[in-house]
XYZ file of C-alpha atoms in Angstrom:
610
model
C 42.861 3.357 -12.918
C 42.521 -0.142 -11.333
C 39.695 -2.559 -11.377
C 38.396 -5.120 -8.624
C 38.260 -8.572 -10.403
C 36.623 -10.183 -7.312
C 33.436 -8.203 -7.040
C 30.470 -7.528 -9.286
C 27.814 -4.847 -8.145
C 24.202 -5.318 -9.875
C 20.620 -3.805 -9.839
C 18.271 -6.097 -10.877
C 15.401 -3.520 -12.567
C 11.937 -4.534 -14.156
C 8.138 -3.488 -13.347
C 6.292 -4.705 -10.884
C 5.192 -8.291 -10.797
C 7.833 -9.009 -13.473
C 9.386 -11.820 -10.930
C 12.691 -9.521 -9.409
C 12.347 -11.036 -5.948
C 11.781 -14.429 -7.048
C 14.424 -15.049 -8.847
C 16.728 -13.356 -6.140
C 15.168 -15.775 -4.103
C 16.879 -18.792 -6.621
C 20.278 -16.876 -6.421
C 20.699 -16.524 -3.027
C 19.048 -20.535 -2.263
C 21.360 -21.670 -5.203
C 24.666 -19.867 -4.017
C 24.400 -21.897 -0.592
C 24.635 -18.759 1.480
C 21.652 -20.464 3.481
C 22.129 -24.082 5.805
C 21.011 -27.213 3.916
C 18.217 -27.392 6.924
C 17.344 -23.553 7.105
C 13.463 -22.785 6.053
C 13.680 -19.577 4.121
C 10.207 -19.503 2.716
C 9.809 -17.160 -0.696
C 10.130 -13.733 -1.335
C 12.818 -13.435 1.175
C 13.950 -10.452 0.162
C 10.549 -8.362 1.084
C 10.724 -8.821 5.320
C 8.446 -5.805 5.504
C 5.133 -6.883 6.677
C 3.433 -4.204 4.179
C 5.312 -5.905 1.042
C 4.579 -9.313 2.580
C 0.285 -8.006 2.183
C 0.702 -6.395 -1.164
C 2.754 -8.601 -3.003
C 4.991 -5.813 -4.248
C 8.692 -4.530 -3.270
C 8.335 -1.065 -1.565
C 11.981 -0.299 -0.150
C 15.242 -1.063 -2.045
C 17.637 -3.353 -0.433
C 21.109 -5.082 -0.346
C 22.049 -8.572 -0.501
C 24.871 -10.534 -1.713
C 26.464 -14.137 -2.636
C 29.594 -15.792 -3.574
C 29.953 -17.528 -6.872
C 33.634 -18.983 -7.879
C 35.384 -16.910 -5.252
C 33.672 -13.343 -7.000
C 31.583 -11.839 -4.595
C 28.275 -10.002 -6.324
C 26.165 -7.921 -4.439
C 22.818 -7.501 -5.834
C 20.454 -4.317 -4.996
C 16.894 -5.652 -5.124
C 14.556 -2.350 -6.311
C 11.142 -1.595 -6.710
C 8.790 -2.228 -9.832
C 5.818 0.150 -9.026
C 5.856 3.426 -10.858
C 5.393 5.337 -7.438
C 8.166 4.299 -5.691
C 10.705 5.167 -8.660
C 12.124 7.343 -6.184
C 14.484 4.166 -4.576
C 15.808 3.111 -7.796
C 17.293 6.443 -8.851
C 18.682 6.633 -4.899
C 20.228 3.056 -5.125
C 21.101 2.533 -8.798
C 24.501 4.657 -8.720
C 25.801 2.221 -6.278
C 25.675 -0.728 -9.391
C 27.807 -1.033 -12.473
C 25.362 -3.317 -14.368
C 22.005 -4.164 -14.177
C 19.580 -7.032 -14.697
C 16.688 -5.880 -16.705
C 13.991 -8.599 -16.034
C 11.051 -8.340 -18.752
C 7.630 -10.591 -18.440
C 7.709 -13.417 -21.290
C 3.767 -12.624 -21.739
C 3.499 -8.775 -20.784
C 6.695 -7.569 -22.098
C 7.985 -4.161 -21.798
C 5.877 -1.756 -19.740
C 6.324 1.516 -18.723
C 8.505 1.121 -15.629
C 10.703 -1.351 -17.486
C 11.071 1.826 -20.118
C 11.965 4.430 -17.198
C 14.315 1.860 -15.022
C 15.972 1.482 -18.342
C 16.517 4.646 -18.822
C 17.870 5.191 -15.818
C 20.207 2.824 -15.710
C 21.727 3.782 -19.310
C 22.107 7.447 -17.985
C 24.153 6.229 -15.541
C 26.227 3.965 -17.566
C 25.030 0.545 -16.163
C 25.930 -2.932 -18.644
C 22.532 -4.742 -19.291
C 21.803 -8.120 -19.256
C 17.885 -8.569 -20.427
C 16.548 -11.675 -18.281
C 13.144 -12.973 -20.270
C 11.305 -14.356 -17.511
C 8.365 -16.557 -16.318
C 8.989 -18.298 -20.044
C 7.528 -21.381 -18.581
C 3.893 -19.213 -18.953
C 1.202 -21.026 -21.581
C 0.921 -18.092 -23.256
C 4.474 -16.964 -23.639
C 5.633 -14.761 -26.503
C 8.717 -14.985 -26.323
C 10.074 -13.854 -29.919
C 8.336 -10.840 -29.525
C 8.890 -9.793 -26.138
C 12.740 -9.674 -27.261
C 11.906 -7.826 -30.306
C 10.067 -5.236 -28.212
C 13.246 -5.229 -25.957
C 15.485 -4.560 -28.489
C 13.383 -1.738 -30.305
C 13.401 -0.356 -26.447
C 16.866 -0.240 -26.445
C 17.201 1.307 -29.893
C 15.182 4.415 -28.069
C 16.743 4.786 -25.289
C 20.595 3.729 -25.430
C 22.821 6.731 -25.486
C 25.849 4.428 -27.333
C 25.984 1.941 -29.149
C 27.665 -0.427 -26.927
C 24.616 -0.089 -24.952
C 22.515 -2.211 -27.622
C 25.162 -5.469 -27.328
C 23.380 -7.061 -24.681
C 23.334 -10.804 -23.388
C 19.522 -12.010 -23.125
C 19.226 -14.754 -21.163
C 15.499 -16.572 -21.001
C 14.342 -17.828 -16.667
C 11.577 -19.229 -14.652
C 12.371 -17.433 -11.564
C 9.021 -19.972 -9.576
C 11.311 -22.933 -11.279
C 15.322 -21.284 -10.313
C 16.837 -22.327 -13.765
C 18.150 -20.110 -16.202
C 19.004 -20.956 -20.042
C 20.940 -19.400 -22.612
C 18.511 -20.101 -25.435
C 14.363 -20.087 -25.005
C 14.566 -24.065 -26.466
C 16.723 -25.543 -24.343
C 15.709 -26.234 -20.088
C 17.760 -24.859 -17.743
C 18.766 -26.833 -14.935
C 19.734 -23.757 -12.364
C 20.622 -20.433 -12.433
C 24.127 -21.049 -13.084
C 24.320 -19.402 -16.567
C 23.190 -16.147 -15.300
C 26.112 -15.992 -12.422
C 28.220 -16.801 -14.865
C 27.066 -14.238 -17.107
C 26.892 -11.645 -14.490
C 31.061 -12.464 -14.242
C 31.786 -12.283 -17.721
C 29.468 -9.501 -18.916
C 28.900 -6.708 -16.310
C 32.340 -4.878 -15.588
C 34.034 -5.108 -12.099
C 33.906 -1.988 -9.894
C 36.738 1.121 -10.821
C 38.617 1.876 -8.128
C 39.837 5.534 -8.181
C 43.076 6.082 -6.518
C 43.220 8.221 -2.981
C 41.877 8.260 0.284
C 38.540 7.246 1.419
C 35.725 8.368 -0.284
C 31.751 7.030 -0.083
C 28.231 8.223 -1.101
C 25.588 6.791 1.165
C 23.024 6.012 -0.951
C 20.462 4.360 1.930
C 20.054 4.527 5.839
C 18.943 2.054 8.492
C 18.160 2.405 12.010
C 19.492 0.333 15.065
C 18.189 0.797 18.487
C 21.663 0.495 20.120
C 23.950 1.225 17.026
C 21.998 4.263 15.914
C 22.244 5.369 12.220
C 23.719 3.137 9.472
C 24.774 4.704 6.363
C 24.913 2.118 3.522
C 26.502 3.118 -0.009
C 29.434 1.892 -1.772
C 33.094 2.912 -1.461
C 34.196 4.591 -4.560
C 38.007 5.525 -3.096
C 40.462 4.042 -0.663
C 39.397 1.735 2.245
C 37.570 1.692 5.944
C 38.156 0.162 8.693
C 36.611 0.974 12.351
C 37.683 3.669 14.249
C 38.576 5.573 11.225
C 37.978 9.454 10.990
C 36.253 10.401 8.658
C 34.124 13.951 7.559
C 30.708 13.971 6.644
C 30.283 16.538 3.461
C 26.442 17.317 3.058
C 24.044 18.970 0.312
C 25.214 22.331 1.321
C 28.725 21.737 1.740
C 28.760 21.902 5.769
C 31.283 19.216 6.674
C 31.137 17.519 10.007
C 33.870 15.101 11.885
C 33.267 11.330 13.185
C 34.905 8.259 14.369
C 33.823 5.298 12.406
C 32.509 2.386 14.834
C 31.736 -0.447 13.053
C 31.899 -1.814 9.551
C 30.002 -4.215 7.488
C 29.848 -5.830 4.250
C 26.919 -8.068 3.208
C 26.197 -11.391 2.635
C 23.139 -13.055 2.116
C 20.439 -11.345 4.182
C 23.095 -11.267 6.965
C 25.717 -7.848 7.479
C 29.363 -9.319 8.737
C 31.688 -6.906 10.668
C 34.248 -6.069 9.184
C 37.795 -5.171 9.890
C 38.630 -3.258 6.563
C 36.960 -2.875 3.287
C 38.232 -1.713 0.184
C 36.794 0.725 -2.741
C 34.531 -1.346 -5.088
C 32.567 -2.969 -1.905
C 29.169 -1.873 -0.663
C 28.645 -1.515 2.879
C 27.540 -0.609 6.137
C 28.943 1.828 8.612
C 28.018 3.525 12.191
C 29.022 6.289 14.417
C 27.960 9.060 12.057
C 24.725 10.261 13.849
C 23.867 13.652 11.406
C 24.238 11.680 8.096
C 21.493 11.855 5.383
C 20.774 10.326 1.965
C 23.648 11.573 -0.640
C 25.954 12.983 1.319
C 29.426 11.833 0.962
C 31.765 10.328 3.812
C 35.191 10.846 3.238
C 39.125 10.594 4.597
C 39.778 13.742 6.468
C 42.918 14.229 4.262
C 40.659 14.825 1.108
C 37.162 15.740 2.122
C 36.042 15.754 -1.390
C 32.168 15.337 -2.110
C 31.134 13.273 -5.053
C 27.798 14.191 -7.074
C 24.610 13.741 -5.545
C 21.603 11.324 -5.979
C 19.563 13.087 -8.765
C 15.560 12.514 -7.677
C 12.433 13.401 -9.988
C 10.238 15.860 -8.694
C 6.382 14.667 -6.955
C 3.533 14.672 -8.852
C 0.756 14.256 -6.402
C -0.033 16.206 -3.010
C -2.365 15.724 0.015
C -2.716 17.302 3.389
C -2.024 15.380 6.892
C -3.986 17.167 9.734
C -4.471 16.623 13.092
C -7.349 14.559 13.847
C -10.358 17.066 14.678
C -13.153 14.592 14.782
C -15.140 13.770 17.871
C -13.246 10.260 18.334
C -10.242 11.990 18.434
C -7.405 10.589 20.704
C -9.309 7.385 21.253
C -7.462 4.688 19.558
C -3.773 5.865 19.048
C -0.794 6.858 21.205
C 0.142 9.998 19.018
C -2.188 12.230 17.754
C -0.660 15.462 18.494
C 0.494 18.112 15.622
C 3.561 18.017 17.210
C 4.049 14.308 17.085
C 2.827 14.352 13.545
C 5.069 17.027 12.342
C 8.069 15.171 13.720
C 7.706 11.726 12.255
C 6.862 12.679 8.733
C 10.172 14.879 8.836
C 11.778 12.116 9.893
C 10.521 10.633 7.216
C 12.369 12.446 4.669
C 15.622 11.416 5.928
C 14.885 8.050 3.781
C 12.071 8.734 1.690
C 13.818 11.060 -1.249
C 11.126 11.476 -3.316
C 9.045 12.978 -0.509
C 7.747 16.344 0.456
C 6.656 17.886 3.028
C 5.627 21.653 4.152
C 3.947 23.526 6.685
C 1.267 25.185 5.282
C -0.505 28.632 6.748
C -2.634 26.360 9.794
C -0.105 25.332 12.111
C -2.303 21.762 12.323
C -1.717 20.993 8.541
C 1.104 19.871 6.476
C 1.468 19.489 2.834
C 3.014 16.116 1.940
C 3.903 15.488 -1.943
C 4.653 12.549 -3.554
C 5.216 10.542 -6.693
C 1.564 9.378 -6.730
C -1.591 7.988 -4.549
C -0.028 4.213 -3.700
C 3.520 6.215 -2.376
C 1.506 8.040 -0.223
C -0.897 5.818 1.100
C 1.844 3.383 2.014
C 3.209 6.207 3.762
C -0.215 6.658 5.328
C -0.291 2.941 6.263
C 3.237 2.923 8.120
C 2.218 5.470 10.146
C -0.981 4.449 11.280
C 0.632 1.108 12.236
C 3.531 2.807 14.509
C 0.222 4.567 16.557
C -0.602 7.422 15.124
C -3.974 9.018 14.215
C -4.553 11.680 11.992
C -6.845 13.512 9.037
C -5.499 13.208 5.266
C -7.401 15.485 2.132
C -8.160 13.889 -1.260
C -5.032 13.879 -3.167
C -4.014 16.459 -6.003
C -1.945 16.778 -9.235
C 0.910 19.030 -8.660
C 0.770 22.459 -10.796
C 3.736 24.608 -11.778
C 4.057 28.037 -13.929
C 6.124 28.103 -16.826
C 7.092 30.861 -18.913
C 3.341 32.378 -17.413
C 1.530 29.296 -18.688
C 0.379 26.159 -15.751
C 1.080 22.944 -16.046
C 0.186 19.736 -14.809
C 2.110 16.468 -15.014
C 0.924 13.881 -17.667
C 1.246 10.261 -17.339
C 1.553 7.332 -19.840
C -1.421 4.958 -18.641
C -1.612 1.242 -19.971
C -3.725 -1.210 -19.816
C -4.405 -4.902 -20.217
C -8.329 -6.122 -20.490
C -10.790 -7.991 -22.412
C -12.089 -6.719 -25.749
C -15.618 -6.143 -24.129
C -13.938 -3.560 -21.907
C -12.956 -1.470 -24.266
C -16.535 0.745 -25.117
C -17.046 1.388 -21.250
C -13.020 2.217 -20.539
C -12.679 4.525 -23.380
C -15.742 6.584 -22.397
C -14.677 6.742 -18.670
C -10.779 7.627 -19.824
C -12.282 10.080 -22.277
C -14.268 12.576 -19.611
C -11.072 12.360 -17.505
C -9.758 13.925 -20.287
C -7.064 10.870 -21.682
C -5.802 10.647 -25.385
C -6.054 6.696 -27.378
C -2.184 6.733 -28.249
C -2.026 2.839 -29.056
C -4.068 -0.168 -28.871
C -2.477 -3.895 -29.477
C -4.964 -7.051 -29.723
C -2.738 -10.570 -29.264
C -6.196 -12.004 -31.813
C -7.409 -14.125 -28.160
C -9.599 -11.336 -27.331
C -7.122 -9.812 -24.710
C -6.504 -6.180 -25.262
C -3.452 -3.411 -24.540
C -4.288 -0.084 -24.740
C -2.065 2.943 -24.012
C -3.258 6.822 -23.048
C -1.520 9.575 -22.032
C -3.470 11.097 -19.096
C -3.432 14.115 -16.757
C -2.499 12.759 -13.474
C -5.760 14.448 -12.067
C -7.546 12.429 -14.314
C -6.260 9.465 -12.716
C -6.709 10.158 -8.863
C -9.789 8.165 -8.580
C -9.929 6.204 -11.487
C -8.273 2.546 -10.109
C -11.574 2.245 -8.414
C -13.803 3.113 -11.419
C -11.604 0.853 -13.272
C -11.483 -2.852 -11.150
C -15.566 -2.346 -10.972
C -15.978 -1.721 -14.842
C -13.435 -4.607 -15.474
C -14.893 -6.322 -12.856
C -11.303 -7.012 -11.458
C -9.855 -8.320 -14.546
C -7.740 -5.405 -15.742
C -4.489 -4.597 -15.106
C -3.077 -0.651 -15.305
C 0.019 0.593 -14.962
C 1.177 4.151 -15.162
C 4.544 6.513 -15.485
C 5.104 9.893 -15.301
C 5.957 11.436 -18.541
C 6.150 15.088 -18.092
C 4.453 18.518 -17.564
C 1.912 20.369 -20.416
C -0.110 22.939 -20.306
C -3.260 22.560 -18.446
C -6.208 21.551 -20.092
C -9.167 22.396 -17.794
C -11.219 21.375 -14.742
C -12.621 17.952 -14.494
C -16.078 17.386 -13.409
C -16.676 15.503 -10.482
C -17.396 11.666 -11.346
C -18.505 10.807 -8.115
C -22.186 10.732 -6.882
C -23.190 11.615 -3.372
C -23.143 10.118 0.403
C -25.078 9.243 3.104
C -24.351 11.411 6.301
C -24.743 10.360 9.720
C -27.210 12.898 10.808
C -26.774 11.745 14.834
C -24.027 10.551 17.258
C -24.223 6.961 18.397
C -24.013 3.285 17.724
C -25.273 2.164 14.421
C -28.250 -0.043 14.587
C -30.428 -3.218 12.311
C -32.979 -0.513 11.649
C -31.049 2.632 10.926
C -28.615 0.879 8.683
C -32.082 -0.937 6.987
C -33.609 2.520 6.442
C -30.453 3.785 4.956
C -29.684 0.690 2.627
C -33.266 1.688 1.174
C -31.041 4.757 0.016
C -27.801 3.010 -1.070
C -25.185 1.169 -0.075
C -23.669 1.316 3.123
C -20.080 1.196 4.501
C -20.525 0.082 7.868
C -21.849 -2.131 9.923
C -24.289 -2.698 13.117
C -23.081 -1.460 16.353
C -20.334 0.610 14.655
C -19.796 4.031 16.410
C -20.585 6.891 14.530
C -20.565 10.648 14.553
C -22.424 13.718 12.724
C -21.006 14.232 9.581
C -19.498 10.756 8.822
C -19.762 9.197 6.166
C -21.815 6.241 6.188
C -22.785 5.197 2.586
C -23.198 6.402 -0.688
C -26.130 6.995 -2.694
C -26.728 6.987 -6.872
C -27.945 10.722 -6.672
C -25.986 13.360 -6.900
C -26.507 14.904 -3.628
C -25.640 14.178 -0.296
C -28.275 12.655 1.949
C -28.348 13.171 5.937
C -29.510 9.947 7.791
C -30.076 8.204 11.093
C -28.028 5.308 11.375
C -28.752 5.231 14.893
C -32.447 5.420 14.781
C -34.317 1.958 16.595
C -37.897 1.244 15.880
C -40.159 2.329 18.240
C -42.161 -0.162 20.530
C -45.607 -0.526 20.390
C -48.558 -2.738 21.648
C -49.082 -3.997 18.183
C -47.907 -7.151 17.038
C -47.700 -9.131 13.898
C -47.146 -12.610 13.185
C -43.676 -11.424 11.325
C -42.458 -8.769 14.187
C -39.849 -11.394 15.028
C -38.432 -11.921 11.702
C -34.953 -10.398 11.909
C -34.034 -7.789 9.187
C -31.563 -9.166 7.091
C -28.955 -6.218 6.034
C -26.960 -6.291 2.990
C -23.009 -7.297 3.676
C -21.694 -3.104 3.602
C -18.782 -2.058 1.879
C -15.576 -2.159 3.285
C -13.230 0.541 1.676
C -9.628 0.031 1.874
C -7.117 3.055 2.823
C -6.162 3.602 -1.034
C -10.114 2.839 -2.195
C -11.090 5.529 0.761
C -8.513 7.934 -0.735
C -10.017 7.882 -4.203
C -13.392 7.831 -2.789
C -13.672 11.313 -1.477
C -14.274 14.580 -3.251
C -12.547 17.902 -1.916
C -15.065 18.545 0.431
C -14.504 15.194 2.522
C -11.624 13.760 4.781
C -10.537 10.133 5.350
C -10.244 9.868 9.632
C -6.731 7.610 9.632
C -6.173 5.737 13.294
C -4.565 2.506 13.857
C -7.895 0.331 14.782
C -9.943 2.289 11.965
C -10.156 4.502 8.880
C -13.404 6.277 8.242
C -14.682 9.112 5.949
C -15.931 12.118 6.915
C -17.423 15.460 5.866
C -14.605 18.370 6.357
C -17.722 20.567 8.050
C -19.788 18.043 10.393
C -22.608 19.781 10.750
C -25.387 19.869 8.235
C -26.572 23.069 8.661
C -23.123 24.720 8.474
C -22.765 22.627 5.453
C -25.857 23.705 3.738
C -24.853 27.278 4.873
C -21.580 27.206 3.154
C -23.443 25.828 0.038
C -26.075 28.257 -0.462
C -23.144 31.050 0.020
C -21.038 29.471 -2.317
C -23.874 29.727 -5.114
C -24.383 33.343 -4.253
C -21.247 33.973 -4.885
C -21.036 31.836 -8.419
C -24.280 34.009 -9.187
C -22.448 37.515 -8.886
C-alpha cells in the first residue's frame, strides 16, 4: 500500500454561519493562487447568486492551493441542517477534515452530525476555534464542549488526539494558542501537512467514484470525484458501473485537476487527486468509473432518508401561463427529474393525478431553494403546504423528530415555551451564559416545526436564532391543531384598488398592494378570527353629487405585508396553495370559489357528525 506525500484532501465541516467560506477565502488569497492586482471580493467560494442573497453555502464545491510544493484540495460544504445531503455525497472524497466551531456559539447540532459523519468515515480532525476575535468569546469552554463532543461520538481513540487550532477567518490569521496573535494562516497549512494523512493509493488499474456533477454547454456532463486506483489521462476507456450494476463503455475526453477556483487540463492524473472528467454522457452521482481491465465498483454514497414532503402541480389558477416560459406538466416533470441527478437527498414521485408530483426532502429551506431555482430558470407552477414524512414500523407510525435549539433573550422564554409546548416539543436543556442570553434545546416532531420559524422571528421580534437536526423516527404522538387564524379572500376578479384594500385593512392586514391583479379565491390578507373572510379588493367608491370639504383627502393605506417564498410556505394551512411564477408568488385557496368552498365545508361537518 503506497501513500501520496504531495497531496492532502480536506473537508472543512461546521454549522452554518460558523465562518467555513471565510476562512477559505484567507487560504486561497494567502496561497497566492490569485494575481497581486486581481479583485476577488469575499465569499468567493459561494458564485451562486442564491448563496450570494442568503448568506449561506447551498452546494458543495472543490477548490485547491499549493503550499510548500503539497498540493491540498479543500471541499467547501454546507452548514444548514437541510442540505446535509452534500456533505455525506462529498465527504468520502477527503481524508481529514476541518471542523470549524463558533468561539461564542460553540457546538451546535450540525457541528454534532458533520462530526459524526466524518468519524464514520474515518476522516483526521483538526478543530479550528473561530471568530475568537468576538467580545464575547468563550473560548475555554467552547473547547471543553468540543472535546466532551468528541468523547460521544469518536469510534477510536485516536479519534480524540486532535490539533485545535484558534482563527479569525474576517482577520486571515491563524494561531496555535488562543493568547498569542496570529499573523496569517500559515499554522493551519502547516498543520493540515503534518496532521491529516496523505491519500492511499491502492494498487491496479483505474478506479473513481464520482461524488458530484457539473454541466457544460459544449462539454456536456462532468463527473467530479477522486481517483482511488491507477491514473487517467484523455482518451482513455473507461466503463461506467452504476447503482444496479449495468456497466456502460466511454472514451474519456478531457481531464482536469483543480486549482484555485480555476479547473486545468490535464494530461494524466494519478490516484490520490480529485478531478474532473468528460465524455461520459449517462453518468450519475455514485457510480464508479473504472479501467476496462477491472471494472470493479467501489461502495456507494450512503444518503439519509427525507423528512419533509410537498406537492408541485401545474399551475391551475386563472393567471396561468402569463409570466413564465414553462408551465406545462410535462416541462415540470422533466426538470425536477433532472434534478435528482445532483440533488441526492431528493425525492420525487408521480402521484395518482398525472398534474402532481410528490417531491420529498430533508426539510422546508431544501425545498424552497429548490422552489426558488426553478422559478428563476422560467417556470411557473402550484406547491402544497409541506408535511412530515410518516413510516410503519413493526404496525406502529412514526414521524421523524428533530433536536431544535435555540439562542434568545431571557424574556423570550414564557412566550417560546408555550408556543413549542402546543406543537407538542419536550424542554431537554436550557443554558443561561448569567448576561441574560439564553440556549434552550427541544426535541420536536418535525410537523411541529413546519410553520413555526415565522411564529418564532415575530415573538422574538427577530432576535432569536434556531437551528434544527434530524434525530430520528418515534412513534406518533397525535394531530396538531391548527395555529393559524384565517384569511381574507378575494371575492372578485380585477385590479386591487385605495378603497377595496381600505375596506379590507378594516378587517386585517393585507398582503398586497394597489393596482395588484387579483383573482377569486386569492389570498389577499389575513384576519385575527378564525374564519376565512370573502372581500372586494376591487370594489371603488361610488360617485355621487355630494361633496365634503375632506372628499379629496387621499386614504392613506397601511404598508401590506410582503411574504417571502419560505414565509408563504409556512403561511398556508392544507386547504391553501402558494401560486410560484418567476415575476410573482401568491397564495391561494385550493377551491376558488366560495360557494364550492362553503359546500365542501358544510359536507365535511356532516360527515364528522355521522
Amino acid at each position: 500500500m503506497n501513500y501520496r506525500n504531495d497531496i492532502r484532501n480536506i473537508a472543512i465541516i461546521a454549522h452554518v454561519d460558523h465562518g467555513k467560506t471565510t476562512l477559505v477565502d484567507a487560504l486561497l488569497k494567502q496561497s497566492k493562487v490569485f494575481r497581486d492586482n486581481q479583485e476577488m471580493g469575499e465569499l468567493i467560494m459561494d458564485q451562486n447568486a442564491l448563496e450570494r442573497e442568503k448568506g449561506i453555502t447551498i452546494m458543495a464545491k472543490n477548490t485547491a492551493v499549493m503550499y510548500k510544493g503539497v498540493k491540498i484540495n479543500i471541499i467547501d460544504t454546507p452548514g444548514h441542517a437541510d442540505f446535509s445531503g452534500e456533505v455525506e455525497r462529498v465527504i468520502s472524497m477527503a481524508d481529514g477534515c476541518l471542523l470549524l466551531v463558533d468561539s461564542v456559539e460553540g457546538p451546535m447540532p450540525q457541528t454534532k452530525f458533520v462530526l459524526r459523519q466524518a468519524l464514520i468515515n474515518g476522516l483526521k480532525p483538526v478543530v479550528v476555534i473561530n471568530k475568537i476575535d468576538r467580545a464575547n468569546a468563550r473560548i475555554a469552554e467552547v473547547l471543553k464542549l468540543t472535546q466532551d463532543l468528541f468523547l460521544e461520538l469518536a469510534t477510536n481513540a485516536d479519534q480524540l488526539d486532535f490539533p485545535v487550532l484558534y482563527a479569525s477567518g474576517r482577520d486571515g490569521v491563524v494561531s496555535t494558542e488562543p493568547d498569542v496573535a496570529g499573523k496569517d494562516v500559515s499554522p493551519l497549512f502547516e498543520t493540515i501537512i503534518e496532521k491529516v494523512p496523505p491519500p492511499r493509493i491502492d494498487d491496479g488499474p483505474f478506479q473513481m467514484l464520482v461524488s458530484n456533477l457539473d454541466y457544460d454547454s459544449h462539454k456536456g456532463k462532468i463527473a467530479i470525484g477522486r481517483i482511488w486506483r491507477g491514473k487517467i489521462s484523455p482518451h482513455d476507456p473507461v466503463v461506467r458501473v452504476s447503482a444496479d450494476g449495468s456497466t456502460g463503455r466511454y472514451e474519456v475526453n478531457e481531464v482536469f485537476t483543480y486549482l484555485g477556483l480555476k479547473r486545468l487540463e490535464a494530461n494524466e492524473v494519478e490516484a490520490g487527486d480529485i478531478v474532473a472528467v468528460t465524455g461520459i454522457a449517462e453518468v450519475s452521482i455514485g457510480d464508479t468509473i473504472a479501467s476496462p481491465e477491472k471494472p470493479e465498483p467501489l461502495p456507494r454514497i450512503a444518503i439519509g432518508e427525507p423528512t419533509v414532503e410537498m406537492t408541485f402541480s401545474v399551475n391551475t389558477s386563472p393567471f396561468a401561463g402569463r409570466e413564465a416560459r414553462f408551465s406545462t406538466t410535462r416541462q415540470l416533470r422533466e426538470r425536477l427529474y433532472r434534478e435528482l441527478e445532483t440533488n441526492l437527498s431528493l425525492r420525487v414521485q408521480d402521484t395518482d393525478s398525472p398534474d402532481t408530483l410528490l417531491v420529498k426532502g430533508r426539510g422546508e429551506l431544501h425545498l424552497a431553494i429548490l422552489i426558488e431555482t426553478i422559478r428563476r430558470e422560467g417556470y411557473e407552477f402550484e406547491v402544497s403546504r409541506p408535511e412530515a414524512i410518516t413510516k410503519m414500523v413493526d404496525g406502529k407510525l412514526m414521524e421523524p423528530v428533530e433536536a431544535l435549539t435555540i439562542d434568545t433573550k431571557a424574556e423570550y422564554i414564557g412566550i417560546l415555551t408555550e408556543m413549542l409546548s402546543k406543537r407538542q416539543a419536550e424542554l431537554t436543556n436550557m443554558y443561561n451564559d448569567g448576561q441574560d442570553n439564553i440556549r434552550m434545546e427541544f426535541h420536536v416532531p418535525t410537523k411541529g416545526l413546519i410553520g413555526f420559524r415565522s411564529a418564532f422571528l415575530t415573538a422574538t421580534r427577530g432576535t432569536g436564532v434556531m437551528n434544527t437536526i434530524f434525530l430520528d423516527y418515534e412513534e406518533w404522538r397525535r394531530d396538531l391543531p391548527s395555529t393559524r387564524m384565517g384569511v381574507l379572500v378575494a371575492s372578485e376578479p380585477g385590479k386591487a384598488v385605495t378603497y377595496g384594500l381600505n375596506n379590507a385593512q378594516g378587517r386585517g392586514l393585507t398582503f398586497i398592494e394597489p393596482g395588484t391583479m387579483v383573482y377569486e379565491g386569492m389570498i389577499v390578507g389575513t384576519n385575527p378570527r378564525p374564519q376565512d373572510i370573502a372581500i372586494n379588493v376591487c370594489r371603488e367608491k361610488k360617485k355621487t353629487n355630494v361633496r365634503s370639504s375632506t372628499s379629496d383627502i387621499a386614504i392613506k393605506l397601511t404598508p401590506p405585508v410582503i411574504l417571502s417564498l419560505e414565509q408563504a410556505i409556512d403561511f398556508i394551512n392544507r386547504d391553501e396553495l402558494v401560486e410560484v411564477t418567476p415575476e410573482n408568488i401568491r397564495l391561494r385557496k385550493k377551491v376558488l370559489t366560495e360557494t364550492q368552498r362553503l359546500r365542501e365545508t358544510a359536507s365535511a361537518r356532516r360527515s364528522e357528525k355521522s
